[in-house]
Coordinates of C-alpha atoms in Angstrom, one line a residue:
M243 CA 0.3 -0.2 0.3
A244 CA 1.6 3.1 -1.0
C245 CA 1.9 5.9 1.4
P246 CA -0.3 9.3 1.2
P247 CA 2.1 12.3 0.6
S248 CA 3.2 14.1 3.3
R249 CA 2.9 17.9 4.0
A250 CA 5.2 19.9 5.5
A251 CA 2.9 21.4 8.6
P252 CA 3.7 25.0 9.2
L253 CA 5.9 26.6 11.8
K254 CA 3.7 27.3 14.9
R255 CA 6.4 28.2 16.9
R256 CA 7.1 31.8 17.6
I257 CA 10.3 33.7 16.8
R258 CA 11.2 36.1 20.1
P259 CA 12.4 39.2 20.0
M260 CA 15.7 39.5 20.4
A261 CA 18.1 41.8 23.2
A262 CA 20.3 43.3 20.9
P263 CA 23.6 41.9 19.7
A264 CA 26.7 42.7 22.8
P265 CA 29.1 44.0 20.9
L266 CA 32.2 42.0 20.1
C267 CA 35.8 40.8 20.4
P268 CA 37.5 42.8 17.7
A269 CA 40.5 39.8 17.8
C270 CA 38.4 36.8 18.5
G271 CA 34.4 37.4 18.3
R272 CA 33.4 36.9 21.8
P273 CA 30.4 39.0 23.8
L274 CA 32.4 41.8 25.9
R275 CA 31.1 43.4 29.0
E276 CA 30.2 46.3 28.8
G277 CA 32.3 49.1 28.1
A278 CA 35.0 46.6 27.6
R279 CA 37.5 46.9 24.5
F280 CA 38.2 43.5 24.3
C281 CA 37.4 39.5 26.5
T282 CA 39.0 38.5 29.0
S283 CA 40.2 36.5 27.2
C284 CA 42.6 38.9 24.5
G285 CA 42.7 41.5 27.4

């Protein structure tokens, strides 16, 4: 017996509004703390 054609279910998942992206470290791209120029790994 043949399987009925599958239909893609519509996505019902709601996308949360994202917060403003944190500033990133220019050396490695990790998020920075507020007021920092580099992350804790890069100094």
